PDB file of C-alpha atoms in Angstrom:
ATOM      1  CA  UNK A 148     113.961  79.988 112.605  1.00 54.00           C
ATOM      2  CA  UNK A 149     113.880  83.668 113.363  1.00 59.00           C
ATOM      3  CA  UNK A 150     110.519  85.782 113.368  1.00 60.00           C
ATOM      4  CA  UNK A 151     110.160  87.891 110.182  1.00 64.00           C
ATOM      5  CA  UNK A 152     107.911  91.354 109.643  1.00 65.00           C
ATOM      6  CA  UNK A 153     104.682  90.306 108.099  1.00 65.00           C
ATOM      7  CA  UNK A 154     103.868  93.919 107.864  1.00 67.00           C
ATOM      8  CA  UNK A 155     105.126  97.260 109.528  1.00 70.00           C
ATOM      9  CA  UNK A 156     103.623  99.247 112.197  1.00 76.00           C
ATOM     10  CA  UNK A 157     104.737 103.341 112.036  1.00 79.00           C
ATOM     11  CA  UNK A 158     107.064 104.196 109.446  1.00 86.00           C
ATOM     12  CA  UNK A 159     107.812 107.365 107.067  1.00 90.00           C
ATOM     13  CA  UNK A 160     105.193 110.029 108.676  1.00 91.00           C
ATOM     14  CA  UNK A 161     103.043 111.462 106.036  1.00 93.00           C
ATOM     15  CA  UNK A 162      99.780 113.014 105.449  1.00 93.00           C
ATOM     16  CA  UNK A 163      96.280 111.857 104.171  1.00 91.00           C
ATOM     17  CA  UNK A 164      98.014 112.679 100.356  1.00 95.00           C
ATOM     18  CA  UNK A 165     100.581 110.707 100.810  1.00 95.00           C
ATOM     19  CA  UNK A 166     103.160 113.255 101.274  1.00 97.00           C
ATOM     20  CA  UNK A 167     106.088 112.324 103.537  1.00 97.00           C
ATOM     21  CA  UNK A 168     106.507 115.160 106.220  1.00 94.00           C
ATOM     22  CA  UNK A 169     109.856 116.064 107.678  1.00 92.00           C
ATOM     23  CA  UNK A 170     108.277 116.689 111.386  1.00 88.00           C
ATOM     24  CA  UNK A 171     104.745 117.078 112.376  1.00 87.00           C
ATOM     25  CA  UNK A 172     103.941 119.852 109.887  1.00 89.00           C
ATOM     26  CA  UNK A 173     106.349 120.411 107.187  1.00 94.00           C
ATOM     27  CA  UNK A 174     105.760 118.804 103.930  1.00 96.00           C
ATOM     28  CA  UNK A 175     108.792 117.633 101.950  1.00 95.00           C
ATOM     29  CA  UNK A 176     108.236 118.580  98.464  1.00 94.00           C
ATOM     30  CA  UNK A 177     107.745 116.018  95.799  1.00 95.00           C
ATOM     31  CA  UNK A 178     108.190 112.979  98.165  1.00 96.00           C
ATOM     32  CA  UNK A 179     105.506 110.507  98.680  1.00 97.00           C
ATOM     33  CA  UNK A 180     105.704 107.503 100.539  1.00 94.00           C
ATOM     34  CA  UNK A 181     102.244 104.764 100.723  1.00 90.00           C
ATOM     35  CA  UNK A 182     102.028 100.922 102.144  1.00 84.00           C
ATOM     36  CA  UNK A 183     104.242  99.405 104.938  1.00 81.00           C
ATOM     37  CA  UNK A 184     107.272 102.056 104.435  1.00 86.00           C
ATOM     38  CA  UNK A 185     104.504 105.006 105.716  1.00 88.00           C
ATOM     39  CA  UNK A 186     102.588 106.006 108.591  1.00 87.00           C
ATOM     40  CA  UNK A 187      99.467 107.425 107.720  1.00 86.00           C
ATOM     41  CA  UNK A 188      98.334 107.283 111.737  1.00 82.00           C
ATOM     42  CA  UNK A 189      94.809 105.686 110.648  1.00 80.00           C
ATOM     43  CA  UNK A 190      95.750 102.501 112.574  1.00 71.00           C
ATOM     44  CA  UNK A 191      97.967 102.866 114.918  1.00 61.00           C
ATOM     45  CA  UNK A 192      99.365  99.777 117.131  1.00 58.00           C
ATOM     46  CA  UNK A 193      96.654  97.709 115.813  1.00 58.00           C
ATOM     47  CA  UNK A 194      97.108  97.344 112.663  1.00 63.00           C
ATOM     48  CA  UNK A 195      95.717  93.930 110.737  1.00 67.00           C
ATOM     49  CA  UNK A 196      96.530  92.403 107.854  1.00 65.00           C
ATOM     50  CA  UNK A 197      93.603  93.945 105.693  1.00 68.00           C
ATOM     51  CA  UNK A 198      94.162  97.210 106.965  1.00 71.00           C
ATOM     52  CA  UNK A 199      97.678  97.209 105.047  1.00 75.00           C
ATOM     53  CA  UNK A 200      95.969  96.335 102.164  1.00 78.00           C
ATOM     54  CA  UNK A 201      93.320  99.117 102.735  1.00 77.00           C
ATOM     55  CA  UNK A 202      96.791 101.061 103.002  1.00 81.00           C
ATOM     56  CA  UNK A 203      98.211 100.632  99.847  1.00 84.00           C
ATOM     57  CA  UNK A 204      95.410 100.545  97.808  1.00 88.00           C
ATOM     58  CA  UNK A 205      94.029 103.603  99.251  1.00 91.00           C
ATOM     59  CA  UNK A 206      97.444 105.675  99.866  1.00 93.00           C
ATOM     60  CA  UNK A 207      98.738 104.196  97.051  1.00 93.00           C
ATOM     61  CA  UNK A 208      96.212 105.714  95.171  1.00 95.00           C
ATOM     62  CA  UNK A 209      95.974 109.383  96.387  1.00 96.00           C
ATOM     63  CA  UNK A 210     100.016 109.104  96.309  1.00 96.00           C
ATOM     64  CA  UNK A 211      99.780 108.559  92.594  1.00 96.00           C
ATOM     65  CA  UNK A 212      97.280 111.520  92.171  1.00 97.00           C
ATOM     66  CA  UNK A 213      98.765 114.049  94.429  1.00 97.00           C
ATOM     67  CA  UNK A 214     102.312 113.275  92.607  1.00 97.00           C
ATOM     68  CA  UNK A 215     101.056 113.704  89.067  1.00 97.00           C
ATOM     69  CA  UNK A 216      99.627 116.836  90.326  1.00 97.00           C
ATOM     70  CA  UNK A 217     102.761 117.995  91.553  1.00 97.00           C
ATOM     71  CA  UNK A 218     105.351 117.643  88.776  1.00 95.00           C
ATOM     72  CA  UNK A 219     102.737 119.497  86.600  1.00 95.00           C
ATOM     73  CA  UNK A 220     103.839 122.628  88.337  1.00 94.00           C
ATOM     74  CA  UNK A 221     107.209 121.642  90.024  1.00 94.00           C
ATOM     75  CA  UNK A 222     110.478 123.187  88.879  1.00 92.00           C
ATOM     76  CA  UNK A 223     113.671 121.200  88.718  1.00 89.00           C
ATOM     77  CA  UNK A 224     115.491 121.220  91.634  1.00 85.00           C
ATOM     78  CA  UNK A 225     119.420 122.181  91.894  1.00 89.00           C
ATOM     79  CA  UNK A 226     121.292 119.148  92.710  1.00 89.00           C
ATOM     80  CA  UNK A 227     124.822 119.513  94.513  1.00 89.00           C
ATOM     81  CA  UNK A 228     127.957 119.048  92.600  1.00 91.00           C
ATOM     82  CA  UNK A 229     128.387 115.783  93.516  1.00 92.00           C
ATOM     83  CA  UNK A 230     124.818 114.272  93.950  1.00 93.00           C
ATOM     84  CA  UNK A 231     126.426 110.355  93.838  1.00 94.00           C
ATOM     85  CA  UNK A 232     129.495 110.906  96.198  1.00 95.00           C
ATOM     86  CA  UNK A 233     128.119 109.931  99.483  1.00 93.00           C
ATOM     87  CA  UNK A 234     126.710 106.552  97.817  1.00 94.00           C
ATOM     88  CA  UNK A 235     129.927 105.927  96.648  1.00 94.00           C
ATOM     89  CA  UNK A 236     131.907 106.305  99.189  1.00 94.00           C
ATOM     90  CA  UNK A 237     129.874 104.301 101.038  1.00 94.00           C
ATOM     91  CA  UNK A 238     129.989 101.433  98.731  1.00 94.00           C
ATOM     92  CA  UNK A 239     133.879 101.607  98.006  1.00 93.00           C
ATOM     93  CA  UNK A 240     134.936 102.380 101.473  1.00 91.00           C
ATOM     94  CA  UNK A 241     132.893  98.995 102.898  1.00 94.00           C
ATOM     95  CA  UNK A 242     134.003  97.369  99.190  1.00 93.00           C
ATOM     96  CA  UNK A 243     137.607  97.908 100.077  1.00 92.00           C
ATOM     97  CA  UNK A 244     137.536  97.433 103.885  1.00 90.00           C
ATOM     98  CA  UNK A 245     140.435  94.922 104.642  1.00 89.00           C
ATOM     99  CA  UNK A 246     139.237  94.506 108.127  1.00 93.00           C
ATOM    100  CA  UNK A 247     138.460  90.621 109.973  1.00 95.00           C
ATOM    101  CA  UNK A 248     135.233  91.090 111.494  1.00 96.00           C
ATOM    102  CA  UNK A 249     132.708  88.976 109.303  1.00 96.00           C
ATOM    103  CA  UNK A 250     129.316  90.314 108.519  1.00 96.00           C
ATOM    104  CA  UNK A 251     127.349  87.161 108.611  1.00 96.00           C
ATOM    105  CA  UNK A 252     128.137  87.142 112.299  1.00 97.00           C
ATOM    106  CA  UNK A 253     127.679  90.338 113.493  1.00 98.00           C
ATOM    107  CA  UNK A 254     124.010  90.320 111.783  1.00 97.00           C
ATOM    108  CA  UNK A 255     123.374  86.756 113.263  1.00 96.00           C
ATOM    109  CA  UNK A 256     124.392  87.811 116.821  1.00 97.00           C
ATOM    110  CA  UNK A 257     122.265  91.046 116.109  1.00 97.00           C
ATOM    111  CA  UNK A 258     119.255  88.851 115.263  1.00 95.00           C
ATOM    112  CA  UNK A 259     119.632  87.186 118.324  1.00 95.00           C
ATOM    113  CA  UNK A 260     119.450  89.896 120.655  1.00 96.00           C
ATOM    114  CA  UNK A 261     116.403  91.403 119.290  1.00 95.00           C
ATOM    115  CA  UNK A 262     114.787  88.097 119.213  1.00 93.00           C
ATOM    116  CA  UNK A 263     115.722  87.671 123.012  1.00 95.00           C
ATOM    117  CA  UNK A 264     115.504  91.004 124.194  1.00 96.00           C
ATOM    118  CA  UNK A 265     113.656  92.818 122.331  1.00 94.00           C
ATOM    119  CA  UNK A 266     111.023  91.361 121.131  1.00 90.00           C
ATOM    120  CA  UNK A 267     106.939  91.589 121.418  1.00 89.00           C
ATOM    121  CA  UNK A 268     107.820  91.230 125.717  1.00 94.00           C
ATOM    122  CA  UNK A 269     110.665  93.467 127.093  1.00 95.00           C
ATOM    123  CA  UNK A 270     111.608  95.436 129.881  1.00 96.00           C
ATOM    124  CA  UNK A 271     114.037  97.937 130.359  1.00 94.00           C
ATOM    125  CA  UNK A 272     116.685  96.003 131.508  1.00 95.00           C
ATOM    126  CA  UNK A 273     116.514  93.416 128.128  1.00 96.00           C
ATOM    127  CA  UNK A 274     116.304  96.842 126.036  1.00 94.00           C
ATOM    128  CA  UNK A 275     119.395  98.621 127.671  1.00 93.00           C
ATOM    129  CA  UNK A 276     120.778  95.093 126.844  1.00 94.00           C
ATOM    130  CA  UNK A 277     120.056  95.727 123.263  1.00 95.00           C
ATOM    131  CA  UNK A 278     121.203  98.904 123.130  1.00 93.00           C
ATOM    132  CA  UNK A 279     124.835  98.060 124.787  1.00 93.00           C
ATOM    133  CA  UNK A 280     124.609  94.823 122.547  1.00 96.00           C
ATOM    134  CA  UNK A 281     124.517  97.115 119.684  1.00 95.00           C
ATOM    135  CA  UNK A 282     126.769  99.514 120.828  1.00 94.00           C
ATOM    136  CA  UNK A 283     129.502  96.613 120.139  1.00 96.00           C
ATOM    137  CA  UNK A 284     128.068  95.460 116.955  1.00 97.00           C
ATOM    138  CA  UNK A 285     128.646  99.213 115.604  1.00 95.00           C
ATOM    139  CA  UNK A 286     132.383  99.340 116.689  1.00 96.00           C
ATOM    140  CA  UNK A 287     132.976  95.973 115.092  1.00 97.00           C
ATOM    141  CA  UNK A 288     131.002  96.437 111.595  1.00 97.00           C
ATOM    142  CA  UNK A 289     133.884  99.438 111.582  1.00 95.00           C
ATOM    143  CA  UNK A 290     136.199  96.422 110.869  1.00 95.00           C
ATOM    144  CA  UNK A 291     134.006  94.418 108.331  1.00 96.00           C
ATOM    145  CA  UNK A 292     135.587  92.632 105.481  1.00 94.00           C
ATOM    146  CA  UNK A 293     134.074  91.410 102.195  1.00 94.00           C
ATOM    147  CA  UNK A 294     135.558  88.875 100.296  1.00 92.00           C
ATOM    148  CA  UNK A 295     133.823  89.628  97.126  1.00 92.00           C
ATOM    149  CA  UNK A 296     135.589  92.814  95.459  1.00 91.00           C
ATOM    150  CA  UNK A 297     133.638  92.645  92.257  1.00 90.00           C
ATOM    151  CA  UNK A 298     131.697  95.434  91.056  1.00 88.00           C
ATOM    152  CA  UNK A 299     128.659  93.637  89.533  1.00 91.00           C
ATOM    153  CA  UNK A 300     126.336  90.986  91.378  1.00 92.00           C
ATOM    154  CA  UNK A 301     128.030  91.720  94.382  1.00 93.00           C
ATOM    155  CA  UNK A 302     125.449  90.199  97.132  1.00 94.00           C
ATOM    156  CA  UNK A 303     128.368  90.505 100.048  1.00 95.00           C
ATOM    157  CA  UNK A 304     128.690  93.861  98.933  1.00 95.00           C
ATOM    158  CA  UNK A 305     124.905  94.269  99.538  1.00 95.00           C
ATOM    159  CA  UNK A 306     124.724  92.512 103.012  1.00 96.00           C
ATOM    160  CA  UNK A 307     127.317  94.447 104.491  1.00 97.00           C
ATOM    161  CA  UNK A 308     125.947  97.759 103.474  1.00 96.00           C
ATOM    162  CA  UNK A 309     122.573  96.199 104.381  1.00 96.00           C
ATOM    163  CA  UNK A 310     123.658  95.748 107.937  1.00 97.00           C
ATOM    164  CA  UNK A 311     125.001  99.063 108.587  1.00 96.00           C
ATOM    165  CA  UNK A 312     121.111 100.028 107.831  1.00 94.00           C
ATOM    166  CA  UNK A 313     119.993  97.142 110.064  1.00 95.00           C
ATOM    167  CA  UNK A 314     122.227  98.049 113.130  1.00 96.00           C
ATOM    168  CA  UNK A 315     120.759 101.583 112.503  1.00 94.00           C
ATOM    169  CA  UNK A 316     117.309 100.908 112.742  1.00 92.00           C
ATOM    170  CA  UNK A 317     117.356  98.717 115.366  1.00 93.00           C
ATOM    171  CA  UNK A 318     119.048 101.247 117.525  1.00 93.00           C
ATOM    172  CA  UNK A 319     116.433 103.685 116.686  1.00 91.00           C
ATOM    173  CA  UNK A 320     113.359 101.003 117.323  1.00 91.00           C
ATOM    174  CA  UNK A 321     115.028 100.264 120.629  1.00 93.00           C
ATOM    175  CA  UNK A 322     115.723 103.773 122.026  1.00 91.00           C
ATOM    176  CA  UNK A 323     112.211 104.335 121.488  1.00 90.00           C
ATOM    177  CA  UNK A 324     110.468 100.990 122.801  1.00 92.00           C
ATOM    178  CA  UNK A 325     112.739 101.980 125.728  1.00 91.00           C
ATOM    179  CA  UNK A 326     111.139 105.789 126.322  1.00 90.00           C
ATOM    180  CA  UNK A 327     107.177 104.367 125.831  1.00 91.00           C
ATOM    181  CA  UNK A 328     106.814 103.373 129.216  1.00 94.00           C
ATOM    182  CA  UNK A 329     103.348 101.538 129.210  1.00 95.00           C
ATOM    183  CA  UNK A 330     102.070  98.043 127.209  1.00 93.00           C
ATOM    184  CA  UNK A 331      99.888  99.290 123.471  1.00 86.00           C
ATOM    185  CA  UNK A 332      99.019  96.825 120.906  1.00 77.00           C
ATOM    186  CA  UNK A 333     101.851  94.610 119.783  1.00 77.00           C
ATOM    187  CA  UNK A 334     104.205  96.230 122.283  1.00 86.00           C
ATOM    188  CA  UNK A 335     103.979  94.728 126.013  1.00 92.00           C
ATOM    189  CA  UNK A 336     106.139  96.134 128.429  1.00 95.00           C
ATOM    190  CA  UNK A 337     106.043  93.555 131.535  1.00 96.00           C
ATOM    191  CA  UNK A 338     107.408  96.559 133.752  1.00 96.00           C
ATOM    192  CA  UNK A 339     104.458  98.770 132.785  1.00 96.00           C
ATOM    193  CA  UNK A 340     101.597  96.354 131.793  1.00 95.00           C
ATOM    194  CA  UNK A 341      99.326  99.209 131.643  1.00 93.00           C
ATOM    195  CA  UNK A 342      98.018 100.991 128.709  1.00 92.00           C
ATOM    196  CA  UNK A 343      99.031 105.100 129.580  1.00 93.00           C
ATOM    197  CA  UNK A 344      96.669 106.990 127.267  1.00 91.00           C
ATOM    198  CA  UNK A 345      97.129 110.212 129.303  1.00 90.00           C
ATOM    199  CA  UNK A 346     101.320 109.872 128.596  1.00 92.00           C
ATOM    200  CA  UNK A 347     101.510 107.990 125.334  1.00 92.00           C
ATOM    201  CA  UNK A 348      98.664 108.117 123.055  1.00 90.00           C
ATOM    202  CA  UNK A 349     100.641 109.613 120.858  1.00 89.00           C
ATOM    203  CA  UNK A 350     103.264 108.137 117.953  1.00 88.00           C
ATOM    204  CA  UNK A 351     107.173 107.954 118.647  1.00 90.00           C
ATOM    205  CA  UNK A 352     108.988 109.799 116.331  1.00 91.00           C
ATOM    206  CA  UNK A 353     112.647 109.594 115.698  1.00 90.00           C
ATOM    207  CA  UNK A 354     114.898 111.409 114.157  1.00 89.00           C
ATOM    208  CA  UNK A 355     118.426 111.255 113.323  1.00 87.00           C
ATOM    209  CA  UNK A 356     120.316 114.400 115.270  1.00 83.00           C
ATOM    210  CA  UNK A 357     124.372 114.513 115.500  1.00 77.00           C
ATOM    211  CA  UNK A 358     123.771 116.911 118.065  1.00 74.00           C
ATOM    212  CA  UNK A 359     122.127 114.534 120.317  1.00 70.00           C
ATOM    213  CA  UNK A 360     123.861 114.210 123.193  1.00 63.00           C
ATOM    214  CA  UNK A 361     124.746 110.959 125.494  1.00 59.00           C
ATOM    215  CA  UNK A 362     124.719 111.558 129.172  1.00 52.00           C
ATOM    216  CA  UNK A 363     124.696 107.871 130.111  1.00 44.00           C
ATOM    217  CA  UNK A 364     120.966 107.298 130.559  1.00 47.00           C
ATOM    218  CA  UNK A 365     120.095 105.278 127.548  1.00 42.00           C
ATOM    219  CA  UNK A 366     116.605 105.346 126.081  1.00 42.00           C
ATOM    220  CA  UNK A 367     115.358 109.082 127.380  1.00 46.00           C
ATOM    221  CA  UNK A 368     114.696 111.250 125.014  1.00 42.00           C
ATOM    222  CA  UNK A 369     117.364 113.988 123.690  1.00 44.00           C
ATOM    223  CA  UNK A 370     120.097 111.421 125.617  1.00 53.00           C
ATOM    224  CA  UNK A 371     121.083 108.899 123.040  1.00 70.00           C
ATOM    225  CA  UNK A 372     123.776 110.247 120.988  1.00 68.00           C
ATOM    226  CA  UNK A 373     122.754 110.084 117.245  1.00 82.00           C
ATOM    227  CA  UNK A 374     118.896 110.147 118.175  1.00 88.00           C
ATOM    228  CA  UNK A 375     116.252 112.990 119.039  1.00 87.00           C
ATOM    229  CA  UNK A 376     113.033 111.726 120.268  1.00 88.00           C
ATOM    230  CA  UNK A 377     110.022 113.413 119.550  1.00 88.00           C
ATOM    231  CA  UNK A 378     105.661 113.112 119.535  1.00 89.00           C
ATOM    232  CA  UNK A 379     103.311 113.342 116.710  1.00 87.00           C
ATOM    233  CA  UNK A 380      99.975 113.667 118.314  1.00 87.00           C
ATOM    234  CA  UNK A 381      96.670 111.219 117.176  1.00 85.00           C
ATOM    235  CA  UNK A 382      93.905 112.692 115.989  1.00 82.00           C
ATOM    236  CA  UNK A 383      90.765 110.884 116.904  1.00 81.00           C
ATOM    237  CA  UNK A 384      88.085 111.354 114.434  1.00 79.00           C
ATOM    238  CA  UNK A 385      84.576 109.142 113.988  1.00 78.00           C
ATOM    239  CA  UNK A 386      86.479 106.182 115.934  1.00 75.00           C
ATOM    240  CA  UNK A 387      87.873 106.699 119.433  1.00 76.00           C
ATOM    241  CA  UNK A 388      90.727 104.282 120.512  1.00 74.00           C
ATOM    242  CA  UNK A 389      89.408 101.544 123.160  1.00 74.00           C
ATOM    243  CA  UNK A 390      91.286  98.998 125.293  1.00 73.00           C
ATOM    244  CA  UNK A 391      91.139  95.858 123.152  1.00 69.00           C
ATOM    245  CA  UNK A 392      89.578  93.220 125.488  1.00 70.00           C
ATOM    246  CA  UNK A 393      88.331  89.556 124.940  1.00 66.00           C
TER     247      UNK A 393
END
């Protein structure tokens, strides 16, 4: 049996209205995201299961209002000439991919290294693990095969695509659990068992950057090809953060 996500911590920044910001400031207009997807930053590394709850139903809530309010105004936008071709590609190039690497196995051996390695206690020698780990798993999902061809009910369809996501975001999760060198909430770093409010009390944000470059050093920020590390700072408001102790 493999550990599941009972609920997410982080996510899709946005702000108190529920809209989904592109970095620490800009809004993106007429996209809202609310619940586990989004990070509202009123929890941070703590979060509990009623506090999702108070996250839904509360950004759930203003998400709904601020949206209505916004397509009372909002023009249409102009879409590109070919809104659907990236999706489709996608699906007919993994579709049609005559390749002998199966997908069940790269996701199982991928599950298996972030259970071992990367899990609640790491280090940075089981996350550079991860990250070479999934450095393989990329080259080899380039020479996936599905055996269902079908265009309807296609669930191996779905699971391949699904772990091209999967391999994604656990690169990005790694890369920065690797960079937050200090032990906060459910993260415990057994090389830096201390909590470093004066370097890290502050969310990891990640953001997809082809321009990224890769000088060897995994994990640092602006040195993991594909991924830009950045901050979004915590505001502290009527409650301060404290060192949870027993």
């Amino acid at each position: 049996m493999f550990p599941t996500a009972h609920y997410a911590m982080g996510g899709i920044p946005t702000n108190i209205s529920a809209e989904v910001l592109q970095d620490n400031d800009t809004v993106v207009p007429g996209l809202y995201a609310a619940g586990e997807v989004a990070c509202v930053s009123v929890h941070g590394s703590n979060r509990l299961g009623t506090n999702s709850l108070l996250d839904i139903n509360v950004f759930g809530k203003r998400a709904g209002i601020a949206a209505a309010e916004y397509a009372k105004t909002a023009d249409f936008v102009e879409l590109p000439a070919d809104p659907e071709a990236y999706t489709l590609n996608l699906l007919d190039h993994v579709r049609t991919s005559d390749g002998t690497e199966k997908v069940a196995a790269i996701r199982k051996e991928l599950q298996d290294t972030m259970d071992a390695n990367m899990q609640v206690f790491r280090t940075a020698e089981t996350l550079n693990q991860v990250l070479k780990d999934i450095a393989s798993f990329e080259e080899r999902y380039q020479r996936i095969s599905v055996q269902d061809k079908g265009k309807r009910f296609n669930l191996d369809l779905l699971e391949a695509v699904e772990l091209g996501f999967l391999l994604e975001l656990a690169k990005v999760m790694t890369v920065a659990a690797l960079h937050r060198e200090e032990s906060r909430g459910g993260h415990f770093r057994e090389d830096f068992p201390e909590r470093d409010d004066e370097k890290f009390m502050k969310h990891s944000m990640a953001y997809k950057d082809e321009h990224a470059p890769a000088d060897g050093t995994a994990g640092t920020a602006k040195t993991t090809a594909g991924i830009r590390l950045a901050t979004k700072p915590v505001v502290f408001t009527r409650y301060e953060p404290m060192v949870r102790k027993y």
